[in-house]
Amino acid sequence: MYNSRISGLGMYVPENIVTNDDLSKIMDTSNEWIIERTGIKERRHIKKGDGNSTVVMGVKAAKIAIERASIDKDDIDLILFATLSPDYYFPGSGVLVQELLEIPTCPAMDIRNQCSGFIYAISVGVAMLRDGYGKKCLVIGADSMSKLLDWEDRSTAVLFGDGAGAVVLEAYSCSGEKEDRGILSVDLNSDGNYKDILHVDGGVASKTTGYLRMEGREVFKHAVEKLARTSEKAMAKAGVKSDDVDWVVPHQANIRIIQGTARKMGIPDEKVIKTVQDHGNTSAASIPLALSVASEAGQIVKNDLIVTEAIGGGLAWGAIVL
Ligand code: UT7
């Protein structure tokens, strides 16, 4: 049987650093409040004239992932692009990456599942490779959250950053046993009843781009509960226990959500990868960015058992054991 494993990781964040003090000059907030309530110290925002966009950042991350996977870009069989902030309504970001990287004809598509988009994209990639769509899949998570922020709303404007992460997923034949490497299990969930607590209030219907709107306290409550539960379900599917886990790579939205979820899962804080302090919430880019940072820092190494989880607008949430 075939399974998929990650053979290359890449990341990109814009050079423009926006600190909490920078934000406190343009809105009624403070470094102390932001750090205490979110753990965020700074984030990166695309700057006018720097040439970046969701797709451009995605391409920069993808090039690194392809190089680190030691593959030829011509061998990519499938492109999946997770984003909530595509450059255009259409064409999708996936085909724009295909054009910019000059990847020959192959399926390319966007996954529109907000902060959990990367988890969804990986699971789509694993399923498609298993179904015979090819051997190599490029999965990108990228978002330009700064373009959707309402600078009059301090409860959301301080939380988000821009960036991109990418992985190369490769199919390999395995025995189907617990000892297999790669993606071991996936758990996905969504519930449209909560569509209003986190959304962008624009779109084709209103002919506006809109702004991100969030009932922060409500989302917070759902996040800890649902992230712990989906992680436990993914661990049960993979047949592993909390003690077996080397690292949790959580969606980087808020340090209190990250730590509350890990506590519920019975995972000690020192096994939790944290990048929220440097990037803020980068939505679909959050997990591949955190994986890249942790891998580059030598924290995550080959054969580590990792649980990664995310929740976002929809609500949509899920977890992967790899
Ligand atoms: O990817 C998933 C999406 N997002 C999330 O996971 C975020 C989930 N939610 C959160 O992270 C938190 O709810 C927030 C960080 C958004 C807010 O933290 P909180 O502890 O839930 O604060 P709160 O909304 O209960 O607000 C407390 C106070 C309020 O003042 P009053 O009404 O008590 O006087 C807010 O107006 O903090 C005020 N406040 C701020 N003060 C300074 C809200 N935003 C700010 C701010 N600076 N930026």
Coordinates of C-alpha atoms and ligand atoms in Angstrom, one line a residue:
M1 CA 0.0 0.0 0.0
Y2 CA 1.0 3.6 -0.4
N3 CA 1.4 6.3 2.3
S4 CA 2.8 9.8 2.0
R5 CA 5.6 11.4 3.8
I6 CA 7.0 14.9 3.9
S7 CA 10.3 15.1 2.0
G8 CA 10.9 18.9 2.0
L9 CA 9.9 21.9 3.9
G10 CA 10.1 25.6 3.0
M11 CA 9.0 28.9 4.4
Y12 CA 8.9 32.6 3.6
V13 CA 7.8 35.7 5.6
P14 CA 8.0 39.3 4.4
E15 CA 10.9 41.4 5.6
N16 CA 8.6 44.1 7.1
I17 CA 8.4 43.5 10.8
V18 CA 5.4 45.1 12.7
T19 CA 6.0 45.2 16.4
N20 CA 3.3 45.7 19.1
D21 CA 4.8 49.1 19.7
D22 CA 4.3 50.0 16.1
L23 CA 0.6 49.0 16.4
S24 CA 0.2 51.0 19.7
K25 CA 1.1 54.1 17.7
I26 CA -1.9 53.7 15.4
M27 CA -4.6 52.2 17.7
D28 CA -5.6 52.0 21.3
T29 CA -3.5 49.0 22.4
S30 CA -0.2 48.2 24.2
N31 CA 2.7 45.8 24.0
E32 CA 1.8 44.6 27.5
W33 CA -1.9 43.8 26.5
I34 CA -0.9 42.0 23.3
I35 CA 1.8 39.9 24.9
E36 CA -0.3 39.0 28.0
R37 CA -3.5 38.1 26.1
T38 CA -1.9 36.5 22.9
G39 CA 1.8 35.9 23.3
I40 CA 2.5 37.8 20.1
K41 CA 5.5 40.1 20.1
E42 CA 5.7 40.9 16.4
R43 CA 4.4 39.8 13.0
R44 CA 5.4 40.3 9.3
H45 CA 3.2 42.3 7.0
I46 CA 3.5 42.7 3.2
K47 CA 4.6 46.2 2.4
K48 CA 3.5 48.2 -0.6
G49 CA 6.1 47.8 -3.3
D50 CA 7.9 44.7 -1.8
G51 CA 6.5 42.6 -4.6
N52 CA 4.8 40.1 -2.3
S53 CA 1.3 38.6 -2.5
T54 CA -0.2 35.4 -1.3
V55 CA 0.9 33.6 -4.4
V56 CA 4.4 35.2 -4.5
M57 CA 5.0 34.2 -0.9
G58 CA 3.8 30.7 -1.7
V59 CA 6.1 30.4 -4.6
K60 CA 9.1 31.5 -2.5
A61 CA 8.3 28.9 0.2
A62 CA 7.6 26.2 -2.5
K63 CA 11.0 26.8 -4.2
I64 CA 12.8 26.0 -0.9
A65 CA 10.6 23.0 -0.2
I66 CA 11.3 21.6 -3.7
E67 CA 15.1 22.1 -3.3
R68 CA 15.1 20.5 0.2
A69 CA 13.2 17.5 -1.1
S70 CA 15.9 17.1 -3.8
I71 CA 13.3 16.7 -6.5
D72 CA 12.9 18.3 -9.9
K73 CA 9.9 20.7 -10.1
D74 CA 9.0 19.0 -13.4
D75 CA 8.3 15.8 -11.4
I76 CA 5.5 17.4 -9.3
D77 CA 2.2 15.6 -10.0
L78 CA -0.2 17.7 -8.0
I79 CA -0.3 21.2 -6.5
L80 CA -2.6 22.1 -3.6
F81 CA -2.7 25.7 -2.3
A82 CA -4.4 26.4 1.0
T83 CA -5.4 30.0 1.5
L84 CA -8.3 32.3 2.6
S85 CA -6.7 35.3 0.8
P86 CA -6.1 34.3 -2.8
D87 CA -4.7 37.0 -5.2
Y88 CA -7.8 36.6 -7.3
Y89 CA -11.3 35.0 -7.0
F90 CA -10.0 33.0 -10.0
P91 CA -7.8 31.6 -11.4
G92 CA -6.9 29.8 -8.3
S93 CA -3.5 30.3 -6.5
G94 CA -2.5 26.7 -7.4
V95 CA -2.4 27.4 -11.2
L96 CA -0.6 30.7 -10.6
V97 CA 2.1 28.8 -8.7
Q98 CA 2.2 26.3 -11.6
E99 CA 2.8 29.1 -14.1
L100 CA 5.4 30.9 -12.0
L101 CA 7.4 27.8 -11.3
E102 CA 6.9 26.5 -14.8
I103 CA 5.6 23.1 -13.6
P104 CA 4.2 21.0 -16.5
T105 CA 0.5 20.3 -16.8
C106 CA -0.8 18.6 -13.6
P107 CA -3.8 19.0 -11.4
A108 CA -3.7 22.2 -9.3
M109 CA -6.3 23.4 -6.9
D110 CA -7.0 25.7 -4.0
I111 CA -8.3 24.6 -0.6
R112 CA -10.4 27.2 1.0
N113 CA -10.5 26.2 4.7
Q114 CA -9.0 29.2 6.5
C115 CA -6.7 28.5 9.4
S116 CA -7.3 24.7 9.1
G117 CA -6.6 24.8 5.3
F118 CA -3.1 23.3 5.5
I119 CA -4.4 20.3 7.5
Y120 CA -7.2 19.8 5.0
A121 CA -4.8 20.2 2.1
I122 CA -2.4 17.6 3.4
S123 CA -5.3 15.2 3.9
V124 CA -6.5 15.8 0.3
G125 CA -2.9 15.3 -0.9
V126 CA -2.5 12.0 1.0
A127 CA -5.8 10.7 -0.3
M128 CA -5.1 11.7 -3.9
L129 CA -1.6 10.2 -3.9
R130 CA -3.0 7.0 -2.5
D131 CA -5.6 7.1 -5.3
G132 CA -2.9 7.1 -7.9
Y133 CA -2.8 10.8 -8.9
G134 CA 1.0 10.6 -8.9
K135 CA 4.0 10.4 -6.5
K136 CA 4.8 14.0 -5.6
C137 CA 2.5 16.6 -4.3
L138 CA 3.4 20.3 -3.6
V139 CA 1.3 21.6 -0.7
I140 CA 1.4 25.3 0.1
G141 CA -0.2 27.3 2.9
A142 CA -0.1 31.0 2.4
D143 CA -2.0 34.0 3.6
S144 CA -1.9 37.8 3.4
M145 CA -3.9 38.5 6.5
S146 CA -2.9 42.1 6.7
K147 CA -5.0 42.8 3.6
L148 CA -8.2 41.8 5.5
L149 CA -7.6 43.6 8.7
D150 CA -9.9 46.5 9.9
W151 CA -7.5 48.9 11.5
E152 CA -10.4 50.4 13.5
D153 CA -10.8 47.0 15.3
R154 CA -8.1 46.5 17.8
S155 CA -9.4 43.1 18.9
T156 CA -8.5 41.6 15.5
A157 CA -5.9 43.9 13.9
V158 CA -3.2 43.0 16.4
L159 CA -3.5 39.2 15.9
F160 CA -2.6 38.4 12.4
G161 CA 0.5 38.3 10.1
D162 CA 1.5 37.4 6.6
G163 CA 3.6 34.4 5.4
A164 CA 3.8 31.1 3.6
G165 CA 5.0 27.6 4.2
A166 CA 5.2 24.7 1.8
V167 CA 5.9 21.0 1.9
V168 CA 6.6 18.3 -0.7
L169 CA 4.5 15.2 0.0
E170 CA 5.9 12.0 -1.5
A171 CA 4.1 8.7 -1.9
Y172 CA 6.0 5.6 -0.8
S173 CA 5.1 2.0 -0.4
C174 CA 4.7 0.8 3.1
S175 CA 3.4 -2.1 5.1
G176 CA 0.4 -0.3 6.7
E177 CA 1.9 -1.0 10.2
K178 CA 2.4 1.4 13.1
E179 CA 6.1 1.6 12.3
D180 CA 5.4 3.3 9.0
R181 CA 6.7 6.8 8.5
G182 CA 4.9 9.8 7.1
I183 CA 1.3 10.8 7.6
L184 CA -0.1 8.2 10.0
S185 CA -3.6 9.6 10.6
V186 CA -5.9 12.5 9.9
D187 CA -9.0 13.8 11.7
L188 CA -11.2 16.5 10.0
N189 CA -14.3 18.3 11.2
S190 CA -16.4 21.3 10.4
D191 CA -19.6 22.9 11.7
G192 CA -21.3 25.7 9.7
N193 CA -23.5 26.6 12.7
Y194 CA -20.6 28.7 13.9
K195 CA -20.0 30.5 10.5
D196 CA -20.7 33.9 12.1
I197 CA -18.1 33.9 14.9
L198 CA -15.2 34.1 12.5
H199 CA -15.6 35.3 8.9
V200 CA -14.8 37.9 6.3
D201 CA -17.7 40.2 5.7
G202 CA -17.1 40.7 1.9
G203 CA -17.3 38.7 -1.2
V204 CA -19.0 38.5 -4.6
A205 CA -22.4 39.1 -3.2
S206 CA -21.4 42.5 -1.8
K207 CA -18.8 43.2 -4.4
T208 CA -16.3 44.1 -1.6
T209 CA -13.2 42.5 -0.3
G210 CA -14.5 42.9 3.3
Y211 CA -12.8 42.7 6.7
L212 CA -12.1 39.9 9.1
R213 CA -14.6 39.7 11.9
M214 CA -14.3 37.6 15.0
E215 CA -16.0 37.1 18.3
G216 CA -12.7 36.3 19.9
R217 CA -13.9 35.0 23.3
E218 CA -16.3 32.6 21.6
V219 CA -13.7 31.3 19.1
F220 CA -11.3 30.9 22.0
K221 CA -13.7 28.6 23.9
H222 CA -14.3 26.4 20.9
A223 CA -10.6 26.3 20.0
V224 CA -9.2 24.7 23.2
E225 CA -12.0 22.1 23.4
K226 CA -12.1 21.2 19.7
L227 CA -8.4 21.1 19.1
A228 CA -7.8 18.8 22.1
R229 CA -10.6 16.5 21.0
T230 CA -9.5 16.3 17.3
S231 CA -5.9 15.7 18.4
E232 CA -7.0 12.8 20.6
K233 CA -9.1 11.4 17.8
A234 CA -6.1 11.5 15.4
M235 CA -3.8 9.9 18.0
A236 CA -6.4 7.1 18.6
K237 CA -6.6 6.5 14.8
A238 CA -2.8 6.3 14.6
G239 CA -2.7 4.0 17.7
V240 CA -0.4 6.4 19.6
K241 CA -0.6 7.9 23.1
S242 CA 0.4 11.3 24.5
D243 CA 3.6 9.8 26.0
D244 CA 4.7 8.7 22.5
V245 CA 4.5 12.2 21.1
D246 CA 7.8 14.1 20.5
W247 CA 6.3 17.4 19.4
V248 CA 2.9 19.1 19.1
V249 CA 2.9 21.6 16.3
P250 CA -0.2 23.7 16.9
H251 CA -1.9 26.3 14.9
Q252 CA -0.2 29.5 16.1
A253 CA -3.2 31.8 17.0
N254 CA -2.8 32.5 20.7
I255 CA -0.3 31.3 23.2
R256 CA -3.1 30.7 25.7
I257 CA -5.0 28.5 23.2
I258 CA -1.7 26.6 22.4
Q259 CA -0.9 25.9 26.1
G260 CA -4.5 25.2 27.1
T261 CA -4.8 22.6 24.3
A262 CA -1.5 20.9 25.2
R263 CA -2.5 20.7 28.8
K264 CA -5.8 19.0 27.9
M265 CA -3.9 16.6 25.7
G266 CA -1.5 15.8 28.5
I267 CA 1.5 17.1 26.6
P268 CA 4.2 19.0 28.5
D269 CA 4.9 22.6 27.4
E270 CA 8.5 21.8 26.4
K271 CA 7.2 19.5 23.6
V272 CA 5.1 22.3 22.0
I273 CA 6.5 24.3 19.1
K274 CA 5.8 28.0 19.4
T275 CA 6.2 30.6 16.7
V276 CA 3.2 32.8 17.5
Q277 CA 5.5 35.3 19.2
D278 CA 7.3 36.0 15.9
H279 CA 4.6 35.6 13.3
G280 CA 1.2 36.1 14.9
N281 CA -1.6 34.1 13.3
T282 CA -0.7 33.5 9.7
S283 CA -3.8 31.3 9.0
A284 CA -3.1 28.6 6.4
A285 CA 0.6 29.3 6.6
S286 CA 0.8 28.9 10.4
I287 CA 1.5 25.1 10.6
P288 CA 4.0 24.8 7.7
L289 CA 5.8 27.9 9.0
A290 CA 6.0 26.4 12.5
L291 CA 7.2 23.0 11.0
S292 CA 9.9 24.8 9.0
V293 CA 11.1 26.9 11.9
A294 CA 11.3 23.9 14.2
S295 CA 13.0 21.8 11.6
E296 CA 15.6 24.6 10.8
A297 CA 16.2 25.0 14.5
G298 CA 17.0 21.3 14.8
Q299 CA 14.1 20.8 17.2
I300 CA 12.1 18.4 14.9
V301 CA 14.3 15.6 13.5
K302 CA 13.7 12.6 11.4
N303 CA 11.5 9.9 13.0
D304 CA 10.0 12.3 15.6
L305 CA 6.3 11.6 16.2
I306 CA 4.4 14.8 15.6
V307 CA 0.8 15.9 16.2
T308 CA -0.3 19.0 14.4
E309 CA -3.7 20.7 14.8
A310 CA -5.6 23.8 13.6
I311 CA -9.0 25.5 13.8
G312 CA -10.4 28.4 11.8
G313 CA -13.4 30.0 10.2
G314 CA -16.2 27.7 9.3
L315 CA -15.7 26.6 12.0
A316 CA -13.4 24.0 10.5
W317 CA -10.8 22.1 12.5
G318 CA -8.6 19.0 12.3
A319 CA -5.4 17.2 13.3
I320 CA -2.7 15.1 11.7
V321 CA -0.3 12.6 13.3
L322 CA 2.9 12.3 11.3
Ligands
UT7_1 O1 -7.2 31.0 14.0 C1 -8.3 30.9 14.9 C2 -8.7 32.3 15.0 N1 -8.5 33.1 16.1 C3 -8.3 32.8 17.4 O2 -8.0 31.7 17.7 C4 -8.4 33.9 18.4 C5 -9.3 33.5 19.5 N2 -9.5 34.5 20.5 C6 -8.5 35.1 21.2 O3 -7.3 34.8 21.0 C7 -8.8 36.1 22.3 O4 -10.2 36.0 22.6 C8 -8.4 37.5 21.9 C9 -6.9 37.7 22.0 C10 -9.0 37.9 20.6 C11 -9.0 38.5 23.0 O5 -8.5 38.1 24.3 P1 -9.6 38.0 25.5 O6 -8.8 37.7 26.7 O7 -10.6 37.0 25.1 O8 -10.1 39.5 25.6 P2 -11.6 40.0 25.5 O9 -12.1 39.9 24.1 O10 -12.4 39.4 26.6 O11 -11.4 41.5 25.8 C12 -10.9 42.0 27.1 C13 -10.7 43.5 27.1 C14 -11.9 44.2 26.5 O12 -12.0 45.4 27.2 P3 -13.2 45.5 28.3 O13 -14.5 45.3 27.5 O14 -13.0 44.5 29.3 O15 -13.1 46.9 28.8 C15 -11.4 44.6 25.1 O16 -12.0 45.7 24.6 O17 -9.6 43.8 26.3 C16 -9.9 44.8 25.3 N3 -9.1 44.6 24.1 C17 -7.9 45.2 23.9 N4 -7.2 46.0 24.7 C18 -6.0 46.4 24.3 C19 -9.4 43.9 23.0 N5 -8.4 44.0 22.1 C20 -7.5 44.8 22.7 C21 -6.3 45.3 22.3 N6 -5.5 46.1 23.1 N7 -5.7 45.0 21.1

